[in-house]
mmCIF file of C-alpha atoms in Angstrom:
data_model
loop_
_atom_site.group_PDB
_atom_site.id
_atom_site.type_symbol
_atom_site.label_atom_id
_atom_site.label_comp_id
_atom_site.label_asym_id
_atom_site.label_seq_id
_atom_site.Cartn_x
_atom_site.Cartn_y
_atom_site.Cartn_z
ATOM 1 C CA VAL A 706 -14.757 45.015 -9.926
ATOM 2 C CA TYR A 707 -16.460 46.283 -13.028
ATOM 3 C CA PHE A 708 -13.339 47.164 -14.339
ATOM 4 C CA TYR A 709 -11.754 43.736 -14.144
ATOM 5 C CA THR A 710 -14.775 41.848 -15.553
ATOM 6 C CA MET A 711 -17.488 41.835 -17.921
ATOM 7 C CA GLU A 712 -20.862 39.748 -18.486
ATOM 8 C CA ILE A 713 -20.646 37.494 -21.548
ATOM 9 C CA PRO A 714 -24.178 36.145 -22.817
ATOM 10 C CA VAL A 715 -23.824 32.387 -23.838
ATOM 11 C CA GLN A 716 -26.233 31.138 -26.460
ATOM 12 C CA VAL A 717 -27.132 27.506 -27.217
ATOM 13 C CA ASN A 718 -28.363 27.320 -30.978
ATOM 14 C CA GLY A 719 -28.873 30.923 -31.007
ATOM 15 C CA LYS A 720 -31.083 31.136 -27.638
ATOM 16 C CA LEU A 721 -29.907 32.993 -24.615
ATOM 17 C CA ARG A 722 -29.316 30.818 -21.862
ATOM 18 C CA ALA A 723 -26.588 32.202 -19.346
ATOM 19 C CA LEU A 724 -24.748 35.063 -18.731
ATOM 20 C CA LEU A 725 -21.190 34.521 -17.777
ATOM 21 C CA VAL A 726 -19.138 36.572 -15.894
ATOM 22 C CA VAL A 727 -15.553 36.500 -16.824
ATOM 23 C CA ALA A 728 -12.403 38.792 -16.124
ATOM 24 C CA ARG A 729 -11.278 41.231 -19.033
ATOM 25 C CA ASP A 730 -7.913 39.253 -19.802
ATOM 26 C CA ALA A 731 -9.491 35.719 -20.086
ATOM 27 C CA ALA A 732 -8.055 33.805 -22.530
ATOM 28 C CA GLU A 733 -10.552 32.133 -25.231
ATOM 29 C CA GLU A 734 -10.022 28.963 -24.192
ATOM 30 C CA THR A 735 -10.810 29.935 -20.372
ATOM 31 C CA ILE A 736 -14.291 31.504 -21.548
ATOM 32 C CA LYS A 737 -15.206 28.569 -23.529
ATOM 33 C CA GLU A 738 -14.562 25.859 -20.928
ATOM 34 C CA GLN A 739 -16.588 28.101 -18.347
ATOM 35 C CA ALA A 740 -19.268 28.653 -20.889
ATOM 36 C CA LEU A 741 -19.693 24.783 -21.146
ATOM 37 C CA ARG A 742 -19.222 23.678 -17.346
ATOM 38 C CA SER A 743 -22.008 26.426 -16.328
ATOM 39 C CA GLU A 744 -24.572 25.266 -14.312
ATOM 40 C CA ASP A 745 -27.000 26.823 -16.232
ATOM 41 C CA ILE A 746 -25.697 25.464 -19.592
ATOM 42 C CA GLN A 747 -25.233 21.981 -18.323
ATOM 43 C CA PRO A 748 -29.251 21.043 -18.812
ATOM 44 C CA HIS A 749 -29.235 22.411 -22.656
ATOM 45 C CA ILE A 750 -25.924 20.316 -23.701
ATOM 46 C CA GLN A 751 -26.447 17.185 -21.628
ATOM 47 C CA GLY A 752 -26.501 14.003 -23.799
ATOM 48 C CA LYS A 753 -26.074 15.932 -26.754
ATOM 49 C CA GLN A 754 -23.238 16.321 -29.511
ATOM 50 C CA VAL A 755 -21.702 19.645 -29.151
ATOM 51 C CA LEU A 756 -20.446 20.630 -32.504
ATOM 52 C CA ARG A 757 -19.239 23.976 -32.121
ATOM 53 C CA VAL A 758 -18.286 26.771 -29.537
ATOM 54 C CA ILE A 759 -17.768 30.184 -30.921
ATOM 55 C CA TYR A 760 -16.329 33.098 -29.157
ATOM 56 C CA ILE A 761 -17.226 36.468 -30.426
ATOM 57 C CA PRO A 762 -14.934 38.500 -28.088
ATOM 58 C CA GLN A 763 -16.037 40.385 -25.543
ATOM 59 C CA ARG A 764 -19.625 39.915 -27.166
ATOM 60 C CA VAL A 765 -20.771 36.301 -27.254
ATOM 61 C CA VAL A 766 -20.264 32.396 -26.693
ATOM 62 C CA ASN A 767 -22.745 30.674 -28.924
ATOM 63 C CA ILE A 768 -22.292 26.992 -28.391
ATOM 64 C CA VAL A 769 -23.838 25.004 -31.311
ATOM 65 C CA ILE A 770 -25.278 21.292 -30.645
ATOM 66 C CA ARG A 771 -27.189 18.595 -32.302
#
């Protein structure tokens, strides 16, 4: 299992809010969508404007909100 998946931290405005388990060969758009749909992330972005979703491959997803 560890060979095919990886954990990616998800941040909202630079603060760690969740860990996402994704396939190593997952596309960037898929990872961004999973991060935005995560149950741990939803309370932090609900009712806010998402300005950018930044993905650094195999490192981190950062969601910038206003």
